[in-house]
Backbone as ProteinMPNN parsed JSONL, in Angstrom:
{"seq_chain_A": "RRSSDLWCVGGEPGAAGRERSGSARGDCLPPESERGDSYLGERSIMAEPDYIDSDNPDLIKPKKMVNPVKISRNHQDLHRELLMNQKLGIAPQNKPELQKVMEKRKRDQVVKQHKEEDAQKKKSDLEIELQKRQQKLEQLEFEKHRTEEERENAPEFVKMKGNLRRTNQEAADRQSTRLNS", "coords_chain_A": {"N_chain_A": [[0.42, -1.178, -0.082], [0.597, 2.331, -1.2], [2.135, 5.11, 0.3], [-0.045, 7.269, -0.409], [-2.227, 6.123, -0.505], [-3.361, 6.361, 1.244], [-5.968, 7.723, 4.453], [-4.911, 10.871, 5.719], [-6.042, 12.314, 9.486], [-6.458, 15.224, 9.355], [-7.891, 14.891, 6.848], [-6.394, 14.891, 4.439], [-5.401, 13.723, 1.604], [-2.492, 11.518, 0.804], [-0.49, 12.654, 3.334], [0.548, 11.116, 4.675], [3.296, 10.916, 5.174], [3.26, 13.332, 6.686], [4.955, 14.45, 9.799], [4.173, 14.232, 12.946], [3.134, 15.634, 16.532], [1.024, 13.324, 17.087], [1.421, 10.712, 15.799], [1.781, 8.07, 16.023], [-0.123, 7.33, 17.404], [-1.735, 5.872, 14.943], [-2.604, 7.435, 12.751], [-3.608, 7.699, 10.193], [-5.964, 6.803, 7.908], [-7.301, 4.073, 6.104], [-8.395, 3.743, 2.631], [-12.245, 4.484, 1.468], [-12.985, 2.307, 0.298], [-11.774, -0.042, 1.456], [-12.505, 0.464, 4.157], [-14.23, -0.812, 6.793], [-17.566, -0.587, 7.747], [-18.095, -0.765, 10.704], [-15.383, -0.277, 11.782], [-15.51, 2.552, 10.682], [-17.174, 3.533, 12.562], [-17.011, 3.433, 14.778], [-14.489, 5.125, 14.939], [-15.961, 7.559, 14.256], [-17.341, 8.045, 16.538], [-16.482, 8.489, 18.714], [-14.083, 11.467, 19.824], [-11.163, 12.933, 18.556], [-8.943, 14.022, 20.782], [-7.901, 17.447, 21.329], [-5.885, 18.554, 22.386], [-3.396, 16.829, 22.42], [-2.366, 17.649, 19.429], [-1.075, 20.12, 19.922], [1.797, 22.167, 21.133], [1.81, 23.132, 23.284], [3.718, 24.502, 26.532], [2.111, 24.985, 28.946], [0.24, 24.519, 29.277], [-1.287, 21.764, 31.034], [-1.234, 18.18, 31.22], [-3.281, 15.087, 30.99], [-3.359, 11.931, 33.162], [-3.085, 9.339, 34.012], [-5.643, 7.545, 35.549], [-4.371, 5.653, 39.121], [-5.782, 3.086, 39.782], [-6.874, 1.895, 42.823], [-7.552, -0.558, 43.563], [-6.6, -2.232, 42.296], [-4.112, -2.049, 42.66], [-3.517, -3.301, 44.997], [-2.54, -5.719, 47.183], [-3.986, -8.165, 47.609], [-6.056, -8.048, 45.671], [-3.719, -8.45, 43.527], [-2.869, -11.264, 44.475], [-4.683, -12.602, 44.224], [-5.46, -11.804, 41.417], [-3.51, -12.999, 40.29], [-3.367, -15.851, 40.856], [-5.757, -16.702, 39.967], [-5.334, -16.81, 37.03], [-2.879, -18.71, 37.289], [-4.996, -20.971, 37.302], [-6.079, -21.052, 35.644], [-4.59, -21.392, 33.638], [-3.847, -23.936, 34.477], [-6.576, -24.707, 33.846], [-8.266, -24.963, 35.52], [-11.499, -24.337, 37.125], [-12.532, -21.864, 38.712], [-14.44, -22.247, 41.812], [-17.765, -21.693, 42.981], [-19.455, -22.472, 45.101], [-21.494, -22.736, 48.136], [-20.321, -22.133, 51.212], [-21.271, -23.725, 53.212], [-21.828, -26.423, 52.027], [-18.823, -26.374, 51.255], [-17.581, -27.076, 53.237], [-18.37, -29.477, 54.443], [-18.137, -31.161, 52.474], [-15.407, -30.71, 52.741], [-15.398, -32.372, 55.209], [-16.239, -34.611, 54.663], [-14.735, -36.253, 53.217], [-11.986, -35.571, 55.233], [-13.079, -37.18, 56.938], [-12.923, -39.815, 55.436], [-10.327, -40.226, 54.588], [-9.42, -40.463, 57.101], [-10.039, -43.067, 57.94], [-9.282, -44.263, 55.676], [-5.925, -44.841, 56.75], [-7.601, -45.314, 58.953], [-7.331, -48.396, 58.555], [-5.17, -48.207, 57.142], [-3.527, -49.158, 59.212], [-4.61, -51.049, 60.16], [-4.126, -53.278, 58.175], [-0.503, -52.897, 58.59], [-0.172, -54.411, 61.337], [1.155, -56.364, 63.449], [1.946, -59.772, 63.919], [1.926, -60.398, 66.637], [0.89, -58.05, 67.65], [-1.811, -58.227, 66.78], [-2.576, -60.541, 68.306], [-2.172, -59.324, 71.117], [-4.423, -57.956, 70.247], [-6.417, -59.522, 70.509], [-6.381, -60.482, 72.632], [-6.771, -59.045, 74.441], [-9.728, -58.103, 74.195], [-10.973, -60.696, 74.899], [-10.122, -60.465, 77.68], [-11.693, -58.15, 78.392], [-14.277, -58.917, 77.499], [-14.59, -61.012, 79.167], [-14.618, -59.427, 82.134], [-16.752, -57.561, 81.046], [-19.139, -59.679, 81.176], [-18.624, -60.533, 84.082], [-19.264, -58.311, 85.755], [-21.692, -57.945, 84.655], [-23.468, -60.164, 85.759], [-23.284, -59.34, 88.682], [-24.759, -57.536, 88.574], [-27.082, -58.692, 88.198], [-27.172, -60.014, 90.656], [-27.295, -57.935, 92.559], [-29.862, -56.75, 91.646], [-31.915, -59.166, 91.735], [-34.78, -60.466, 93.086], [-35.833, -60.472, 96.796], [-36.444, -63.348, 97.921], [-35.072, -65.079, 96.167], [-32.091, -64.586, 96.529], [-31.898, -65.772, 99.48], [-32.661, -68.123, 98.701], [-30.709, -69.02, 97.0], [-28.194, -69.002, 99.044], [-29.476, -70.444, 101.167], [-28.874, -73.196, 99.639], [-26.177, -72.887, 99.554], [-24.764, -72.817, 101.794], [-26.131, -75.385, 102.988], [-24.95, -77.244, 100.882], [-22.268, -76.763, 101.771], [-22.25, -77.519, 104.445], [-22.784, -80.659, 103.486], [-20.996, -81.042, 102.303], [-18.746, -80.658, 104.54], [-19.979, -83.044, 105.827], [-19.158, -85.216, 104.573], [-16.257, -85.254, 104.427], [-15.139, -85.95, 107.204], [-16.579, -87.778, 106.944], [-14.796, -89.982, 105.773], [-12.12, -89.149, 106.527]], "CA_chain_A": [[0.102, 0.039, 0.006], [1.699, 3.267, -0.979], [1.636, 6.242, 1.525], [-0.915, 7.869, -1.316], [-3.512, 5.567, -0.322], [-4.021, 6.423, 2.528], [-6.819, 9.334, 4.331], [-5.164, 11.07, 7.231], [-7.229, 12.767, 10.073], [-7.048, 15.901, 8.62], [-8.552, 14.872, 5.396], [-6.465, 15.318, 3.284], [-5.107, 12.523, 0.67], [-1.099, 11.302, 0.823], [-0.416, 13.778, 4.086], [1.22, 10.354, 5.536], [4.209, 10.897, 5.888], [3.864, 14.425, 8.053], [5.323, 13.952, 11.281], [3.282, 14.87, 14.227], [2.998, 14.892, 17.647], [0.06, 11.878, 17.741], [1.914, 9.832, 14.911], [2.69, 6.78, 16.764], [-1.46, 5.813, 17.267], [-1.673, 5.98, 13.728], [-3.683, 8.913, 12.527], [-4.063, 8.036, 8.98], [-7.207, 5.273, 7.638], [-7.299, 3.245, 5.214], [-9.536, 4.563, 1.515], [-13.164, 4.194, 1.957], [-13.846, 1.321, 0.004], [-11.149, -0.912, 2.709], [-12.597, 0.418, 5.566], [-15.178, -1.021, 7.057], [-18.465, -0.144, 9.187], [-17.555, -0.576, 12.145], [-14.564, 0.956, 11.524], [-15.582, 4.063, 10.833], [-18.708, 3.77, 13.207], [-16.184, 3.51, 16.092], [-13.928, 6.237, 14.526], [-16.855, 8.609, 14.183], [-17.977, 8.275, 17.97], [-14.461, 9.361, 19.621], [-13.529, 12.643, 18.88], [-9.672, 13.11, 18.346], [-8.214, 15.218, 21.826], [-7.306, 18.533, 20.784], [-4.43, 19.017, 23.743], [-2.277, 15.724, 21.502], [-2.102, 18.93, 18.834], [-0.793, 21.513, 20.029], [2.735, 21.734, 21.762], [1.733, 24.482, 24.749], [4.153, 23.893, 27.712], [1.873, 25.511, 30.018], [-1.295, 22.914, 29.458], [-1.497, 20.047, 31.935], [-1.149, 16.561, 30.127], [-3.74, 14.595, 31.771], [-2.703, 11.45, 33.204], [-3.717, 7.839, 33.839], [-6.231, 8.146, 36.76], [-4.086, 4.71, 39.644], [-6.865, 2.11, 41.009], [-5.913, 1.009, 43.766], [-8.215, -2.209, 44.219], [-5.651, -3.011, 41.307], [-2.608, -1.919, 43.074], [-3.868, -3.75, 46.436], [-1.723, -7.171, 47.233], [-4.739, -8.626, 48.087], [-6.647, -8.22, 44.076], [-3.066, -9.193, 42.522], [-2.288, -12.101, 44.227], [-5.958, -13.094, 43.168], [-6.285, -11.857, 39.667], [-2.239, -14.489, 39.678], [-3.823, -17.802, 41.337], [-6.751, -17.164, 38.761], [-4.637, -16.413, 36.157], [-2.377, -19.875, 37.248], [-5.777, -21.805, 37.894], [-7.124, -21.087, 34.302], [-3.969, -22.136, 32.862], [-3.937, -25.628, 34.775], [-7.485, -25.663, 33.577], [-8.831, -25.468, 36.852], [-12.788, -23.47, 36.857], [-13.495, -21.415, 40.039], [-15.8, -22.947, 42.314], [-19.34, -21.188, 43.474], [-19.897, -23.242, 45.967], [-22.077, -21.886, 49.195], [-19.9, -22.475, 52.135], [-21.274, -25.235, 53.982], [-21.699, -27.067, 50.906], [-17.645, -26.394, 51.334], [-17.209, -27.163, 55.111], [-19.283, -30.381, 53.798], [-17.911, -31.87, 51.623], [-14.142, -31.52, 53.845], [-15.455, -33.583, 56.576], [-16.331, -35.888, 54.352], [-12.272, -36.356, 52.787], [-11.647, -35.616, 56.262], [-13.57, -38.873, 57.049], [-12.27, -40.827, 54.451], [-8.965, -40.183, 54.896], [-8.727, -41.113, 57.849], [-10.778, -44.265, 57.371], [-8.178, -45.548, 55.017], [-5.187, -44.59, 57.707], [-7.01, -47.137, 60.083], [-7.613, -49.568, 57.735], [-3.663, -49.186, 56.497], [-3.086, -49.376, 59.89], [-4.599, -52.563, 60.835], [-2.753, -54.434, 57.392], [0.206, -53.256, 58.772], [0.026, -54.724, 62.571], [2.608, -57.579, 62.833], [0.868, -61.244, 64.515], [2.001, -59.858, 67.627], [-0.096, -56.723, 68.465], [-2.987, -58.911, 66.623], [-2.461, -61.804, 69.059], [-2.402, -59.076, 71.87], [-5.595, -57.163, 70.667], [-7.44, -60.695, 71.321], [-6.133, -61.314, 74.663], [-7.473, -57.587, 75.379], [-10.798, -57.955, 73.892], [-11.002, -61.018, 75.687], [-10.691, -59.862, 78.972], [-12.964, -56.871, 77.994], [-16.036, -59.974, 77.522], [-15.289, -61.623, 80.504], [-15.088, -58.375, 82.466], [-18.173, -57.235, 81.051], [-20.024, -60.425, 81.877], [-18.66, -60.544, 85.283], [-20.31, -57.154, 85.996], [-23.028, -57.889, 84.443], [-23.82, -61.239, 86.757], [-23.134, -58.784, 89.646], [-25.727, -56.376, 88.639], [-27.971, -59.414, 87.873], [-27.412, -60.706, 91.733], [-27.618, -57.078, 92.928], [-31.406, -56.827, 91.538], [-32.682, -59.847, 92.216], [-35.61, -60.704, 94.466], [-35.069, -61.206, 98.148], [-36.044, -64.798, 98.325], [-33.984, -65.776, 95.347], [-31.1, -64.569, 97.469], [-32.25, -66.978, 101.052], [-32.737, -69.497, 98.009], [-29.343, -69.329, 97.423], [-27.76, -68.803, 100.563], [-29.294, -72.096, 101.854], [-28.083, -73.966, 99.266], [-24.648, -73.063, 99.735], [-25.059, -73.74, 103.361], [-26.644, -77.18, 102.668], [-23.363, -77.83, 100.554], [-21.08, -76.868, 102.512], [-22.366, -78.893, 105.419], [-22.173, -81.815, 102.67], [-19.455, -81.301, 102.099], [-17.957, -80.828, 106.204], [-20.169, -84.533, 106.188], [-18.227, -86.34, 103.67], [-14.715, -85.131, 104.734], [-15.48, -86.095, 108.577], [-17.049, -90.081, 106.907], [-13.394, -89.841, 104.869], [-11.119, -89.066, 107.697]], "C_chain_A": [[0.997, 1.108, 0.099], [0.671, 3.75, -0.142], [0.641, 7.534, 1.12], [-2.105, 7.794, -1.017], [-3.631, 5.33, 0.687], [-4.372, 7.997, 3.12], [-5.909, 9.6, 5.833], [-6.228, 11.895, 8.168], [-7.496, 13.777, 9.741], [-7.99, 15.876, 7.422], [-7.764, 14.775, 4.372], [-5.451, 14.193, 2.706], [-3.172, 12.757, 0.819], [-0.382, 12.272, 2.036], [0.038, 12.653, 5.163], [2.459, 10.344, 6.342], [4.959, 11.803, 6.668], [3.893, 13.823, 8.84], [4.229, 15.069, 11.886], [3.219, 14.718, 15.479], [2.377, 13.739, 18.586], [0.097, 11.14, 16.931], [1.45, 8.75, 15.464], [0.789, 6.051, 17.059], [-2.522, 5.755, 15.878], [-3.115, 7.001, 13.405], [-3.827, 8.426, 11.128], [-4.985, 6.608, 8.154], [-6.627, 4.879, 6.703], [-8.571, 3.453, 3.843], [-10.643, 3.862, 1.734], [-13.792, 2.771, 1.947], [-13.148, 0.045, 0.634], [-11.737, -0.896, 3.57], [-14.347, -0.037, 5.486], [-16.667, -0.203, 8.06], [-18.031, 0.111, 10.141], [-16.252, 0.121, 12.114], [-14.885, 2.168, 11.498], [-17.105, 4.659, 11.494], [-17.762, 4.067, 14.359], [-15.11, 4.884, 16.125], [-14.776, 7.704, 15.161], [-17.215, 8.87, 15.843], [-17.232, 8.735, 18.4], [-14.195, 10.101, 18.921], [-11.982, 12.633, 19.287], [-9.449, 14.514, 19.51], [-7.011, 16.147, 21.465], [-5.485, 19.044, 21.292], [-3.424, 18.469, 23.208], [-1.117, 16.717, 20.469], [-0.783, 19.909, 18.894], [0.552, 21.515, 21.118], [2.773, 22.877, 23.552], [2.331, 23.728, 25.917], [3.055, 23.826, 28.767], [0.183, 24.763, 30.312], [-1.008, 21.692, 30.167], [-2.488, 19.025, 31.308], [-2.888, 15.969, 30.858], [-3.047, 13.064, 32.075], [-3.447, 10.781, 33.569], [-3.937, 7.655, 35.236], [-5.4, 6.027, 37.923], [-6.125, 4.193, 40.408], [-6.989, 1.488, 41.529], [-6.973, -0.044, 44.237], [-7.248, -2.873, 43.279], [-4.237, -3.217, 41.629], [-2.477, -2.663, 44.165], [-3.123, -5.446, 45.909], [-2.575, -7.812, 47.17], [-5.002, -9.362, 45.749], [-4.933, -8.928, 43.479], [-2.77, -10.558, 42.983], [-3.248, -13.644, 44.045], [-6.351, -13.179, 42.245], [-4.948, -13.541, 39.456], [-2.408, -15.687, 40.309], [-4.605, -18.155, 40.079], [-6.533, -17.177, 37.514], [-3.616, -18.197, 35.949], [-3.612, -21.119, 37.332], [-6.238, -22.356, 36.069], [-6.054, -21.48, 33.204], [-3.783, -23.714, 33.012], [-5.487, -25.978, 34.407], [-8.588, -25.726, 34.411], [-9.9, -24.357, 36.955], [-12.799, -23.113, 38.281], [-14.935, -22.045, 40.507], [-16.653, -21.834, 43.28], [-19.578, -22.026, 44.18], [-19.815, -22.348, 47.033], [-20.709, -22.706, 50.529], [-19.682, -23.624, 52.885], [-21.375, -26.073, 53.02], [-19.86, -27.53, 51.546], [-17.343, -27.226, 52.944], [-17.593, -29.153, 54.791], [-18.766, -31.531, 53.545], [-15.99, -32.014, 52.234], [-14.104, -32.149, 54.756], [-15.47, -35.439, 55.972], [-15.063, -36.654, 53.63], [-12.09, -36.171, 53.945], [-12.007, -37.176, 56.819], [-12.824, -39.899, 56.716], [-11.05, -41.277, 54.183], [-9.106, -41.172, 56.139], [-9.023, -42.667, 58.334], [-9.56, -45.024, 56.718], [-6.818, -45.865, 55.617], [-5.619, -45.211, 58.761], [-7.046, -48.085, 59.528], [-5.659, -50.004, 57.346], [-2.778, -49.355, 57.595], [-3.101, -50.748, 60.876], [-4.069, -53.638, 59.978], [-1.955, -54.066, 58.284], [0.374, -53.63, 60.449], [0.356, -56.028, 62.279], [1.275, -58.438, 63.95], [0.962, -60.678, 66.367], [0.85, -58.93, 68.877], [-1.656, -57.782, 67.661], [-3.722, -60.023, 67.748], [-3.043, -60.278, 70.739], [-3.98, -58.092, 71.822], [-6.991, -58.128, 70.589], [-7.905, -60.814, 71.798], [-6.775, -60.052, 75.19], [-8.822, -57.823, 74.75], [-11.378, -59.212, 73.981], [-11.471, -61.142, 76.878], [-11.606, -58.699, 79.101], [-14.411, -57.688, 77.811], [-16.222, -60.345, 78.737], [-15.379, -60.729, 81.683], [-16.518, -57.915, 82.339], [-19.083, -58.128, 81.71], [-19.982, -60.971, 83.313], [-19.905, -59.751, 86.11], [-21.064, -57.033, 85.772], [-23.807, -58.987, 85.382], [-24.065, -60.546, 88.106], [-24.179, -58.518, 89.79], [-27.083, -57.402, 89.378], [-28.208, -60.032, 89.367], [-27.791, -59.694, 92.594], [-29.653, -57.003, 92.877], [-31.71, -58.012, 91.648], [-33.447, -59.61, 92.734], [-35.007, -61.043, 95.636], [-35.31, -62.744, 98.656], [-35.457, -65.965, 97.474], [-32.677, -65.712, 95.978], [-30.751, -65.648, 98.2], [-32.194, -68.001, 100.139], [-31.73, -70.074, 98.273], [-28.048, -69.632, 98.095], [-27.852, -70.212, 101.297], [-28.881, -72.649, 101.411], [-26.599, -74.008, 98.922], [-24.351, -73.331, 101.101], [-25.141, -75.472, 103.703], [-25.186, -77.587, 101.927], [-22.512, -78.082, 101.288], [-21.348, -77.967, 103.709], [-22.595, -80.439, 104.696], [-20.983, -82.113, 102.883], [-18.383, -81.554, 103.807], [-18.325, -82.834, 107.003], [-19.021, -85.425, 105.939], [-16.754, -86.172, 103.926], [-14.832, -85.979, 105.767], [-16.049, -88.502, 108.076], [-15.277, -90.413, 106.176], [-12.3, -90.504, 105.672], [-11.071, -90.272, 108.7]], "O_chain_A": [[1.901, 1.191, 0.931], [-0.493, 3.48, 0.154], [0.454, 8.514, 1.84], [-2.965, 8.673, -1.072], [-3.969, 4.249, 1.169], [-3.798, 9.042, 2.815], [-6.039, 8.889, 6.829], [-7.3, 12.162, 7.625], [-8.71, 13.934, 9.615], [-8.747, 16.802, 7.133], [-8.299, 14.565, 3.284], [-4.633, 13.783, 3.529], [-2.634, 13.86, 0.912], [0.59, 12.813, 1.508], [0.002, 12.949, 6.357], [2.707, 10.005, 7.5], [6.093, 11.764, 7.146], [3.224, 12.802, 9.005], [3.73, 16.135, 11.523], [3.239, 13.532, 15.807], [2.62, 13.307, 19.712], [-0.955, 10.515, 16.798], [0.267, 8.601, 15.158], [0.445, 4.872, 16.982], [-3.746, 5.629, 15.865], [-4.258, 7.078, 13.855], [-4.632, 9.261, 10.717], [-4.43, 5.531, 7.936], [-5.494, 5.246, 6.392], [-9.732, 3.276, 4.21], [-10.5, 2.711, 2.147], [-14.536, 2.184, 2.732], [-13.762, -1.006, 0.453], [-11.855, -1.962, 4.175], [-15.253, 0.198, 4.686], [-16.514, 0.649, 8.936], [-17.569, 1.203, 10.471], [-16.252, 1.28, 12.53], [-14.486, 2.906, 12.399], [-17.827, 5.612, 11.203], [-17.899, 5.186, 14.854], [-14.946, 5.559, 17.142], [-14.468, 8.52, 16.03], [-17.328, 10.033, 16.23], [-17.456, 9.941, 18.498], [-14.014, 9.953, 17.712], [-11.695, 12.287, 20.433], [-9.699, 15.687, 19.232], [-5.807, 15.925, 21.338], [-4.488, 19.567, 20.794], [-2.382, 19.124, 23.237], [0.114, 16.744, 20.478], [0.114, 20.239, 18.118], [0.347, 20.777, 22.081], [3.571, 23.11, 24.459], [1.853, 22.681, 26.353], [2.961, 22.813, 29.46], [-0.599, 24.628, 31.253], [-0.465, 20.711, 29.658], [-3.686, 18.956, 31.031], [-3.59, 16.918, 31.207], [-2.132, 12.807, 31.293], [-4.608, 11.184, 33.632], [-3.038, 7.588, 36.074], [-5.941, 5.042, 37.42], [-7.047, 4.688, 41.057], [-7.246, 0.341, 41.161], [-7.095, -0.242, 45.446], [-7.056, -4.078, 43.444], [-3.429, -4.047, 41.211], [-1.308, -2.831, 44.512], [-3.153, -6.06, 44.842], [-2.215, -8.653, 46.347], [-4.569, -10.253, 45.018], [-5.044, -10.039, 42.961], [-2.379, -11.287, 42.072], [-3.0, -14.838, 43.878], [-7.185, -13.978, 41.819], [-5.167, -14.609, 38.885], [-1.521, -16.539, 40.261], [-4.488, -19.141, 39.35], [-7.441, -17.531, 36.762], [-3.587, -18.802, 34.878], [-3.169, -22.263, 37.43], [-6.539, -23.427, 35.542], [-6.403, -21.831, 32.077], [-3.625, -24.534, 32.108], [-5.874, -27.14, 34.528], [-9.631, -26.342, 34.189], [-9.382, -23.242, 36.89], [-13.064, -24.003, 39.089], [-16.005, -22.25, 39.934], [-16.112, -21.241, 44.214], [-20.346, -22.726, 43.52], [-18.926, -21.523, 47.243], [-20.412, -23.897, 50.436], [-18.683, -24.282, 53.173], [-20.557, -26.927, 53.363], [-19.593, -28.597, 52.098], [-16.516, -28.126, 53.092], [-16.698, -29.94, 55.097], [-18.853, -32.608, 54.135], [-15.37, -33.077, 52.19], [-13.067, -32.571, 55.268], [-15.121, -36.562, 56.336], [-14.78, -37.831, 53.849], [-11.758, -37.338, 54.15], [-11.206, -38.086, 57.033], [-12.218, -40.694, 57.433], [-10.705, -42.356, 53.701], [-8.933, -42.39, 56.12], [-8.238, -43.307, 59.033], [-9.022, -46.062, 57.101], [-6.316, -46.933, 55.268], [-4.835, -45.698, 59.575], [-6.65, -49.005, 60.243], [-5.045, -51.069, 57.277], [-1.588, -49.619, 57.423], [-2.358, -51.267, 61.71], [-3.628, -54.684, 60.455], [-2.235, -54.702, 59.3], [1.281, -52.943, 60.917], [0.05, -56.703, 61.296], [0.249, -58.016, 64.483], [-0.017, -60.66, 67.114], [0.374, -59.02, 70.009], [-2.59, -57.876, 68.457], [-4.912, -60.257, 67.962], [-4.154, -60.371, 71.262], [-4.565, -57.636, 72.804], [-8.166, -57.76, 70.597], [-9.093, -61.093, 71.965], [-7.275, -60.038, 76.315], [-9.218, -56.98, 75.555], [-12.379, -59.299, 73.27], [-12.539, -61.6, 77.283], [-12.216, -58.514, 80.154], [-15.497, -57.13, 77.97], [-17.247, -60.261, 79.413], [-16.247, -61.112, 82.466], [-17.324, -57.876, 83.268], [-19.783, -57.722, 82.637], [-20.882, -61.656, 83.798], [-20.896, -60.138, 86.729], [-21.711, -56.135, 86.311], [-24.902, -58.587, 85.778], [-24.981, -61.018, 88.779], [-24.839, -58.911, 90.753], [-27.761, -57.214, 90.388], [-29.302, -60.572, 89.526], [-28.559, -60.048, 93.488], [-30.449, -57.163, 93.802], [-32.745, -57.378, 91.854], [-33.39, -58.47, 93.195], [-33.97, -61.701, 95.726], [-34.634, -63.295, 99.524], [-35.334, -67.163, 97.729], [-32.053, -66.773, 96.013], [-29.792, -66.386, 97.976], [-31.654, -69.004, 100.604], [-31.461, -70.986, 99.056], [-27.116, -70.346, 97.725], [-26.965, -70.901, 101.801], [-28.075, -73.25, 102.122], [-25.98, -74.838, 98.256], [-23.556, -74.233, 101.365], [-24.513, -76.318, 104.34], [-24.383, -78.273, 102.56], [-21.99, -79.164, 101.557], [-20.751, -79.036, 103.834], [-22.566, -81.397, 105.469], [-20.256, -82.973, 103.38], [-17.55, -82.433, 104.027], [-17.749, -83.537, 107.833], [-18.265, -86.076, 106.66], [-16.038, -87.104, 103.562], [-14.609, -87.12, 105.36], [-15.932, -89.634, 108.543], [-14.879, -91.55, 106.429], [-11.778, -91.619, 105.661], [-10.288, -90.255, 109.651]]}, "name": "protein", "num_of_chains": 1, "seq": "RRSSDLWCVGGEPGAAGRERSGSARGDCLPPESERGDSYLGERSIMAEPDYIDSDNPDLIKPKKMVNPVKISRNHQDLHRELLMNQKLGIAPQNKPELQKVMEKRKRDQVVKQHKEEDAQKKKSDLEIELQKRQQKLEQLEFEKHRTEEERENAPEFVKMKGNLRRTNQEAADRQSTRLNS"}
């Protein structure tokens, strides 16, 4: 494309080679036959600021405003994390907090269960035997405790009958020992 084919902002054909203070932004336009309607629409809506053309040092040139949100460290960290998640293909989760907590509890329970299963698998023969003995002792102690409670809660006549039997057996044993001696 030749420079004479371009239309510059001033409306003069062939002025593309002229030096201007704002020429870095691309002041020259393609001919109307090559321009689309969208390009024409965008250009006509936005007006060119006239302070760019003037070289008056007394004018205060506008500066871009600083956004305090974008400067904040939290925003930068969040933005960096979102970019990394996007690169890794992890979508941000928009779950309610209660659902997140419940899922975390469920995961923790599963992990705890796996750890206990692994601990069971890793037990030695000695540990298994000791555990069996401990269970037997606990069962015997439970049965002994249960029989004591049954005796205490039994009616009075059952207790008296038991005492009579015992005394009768003791008397029978004494007599048999006297006869044998």
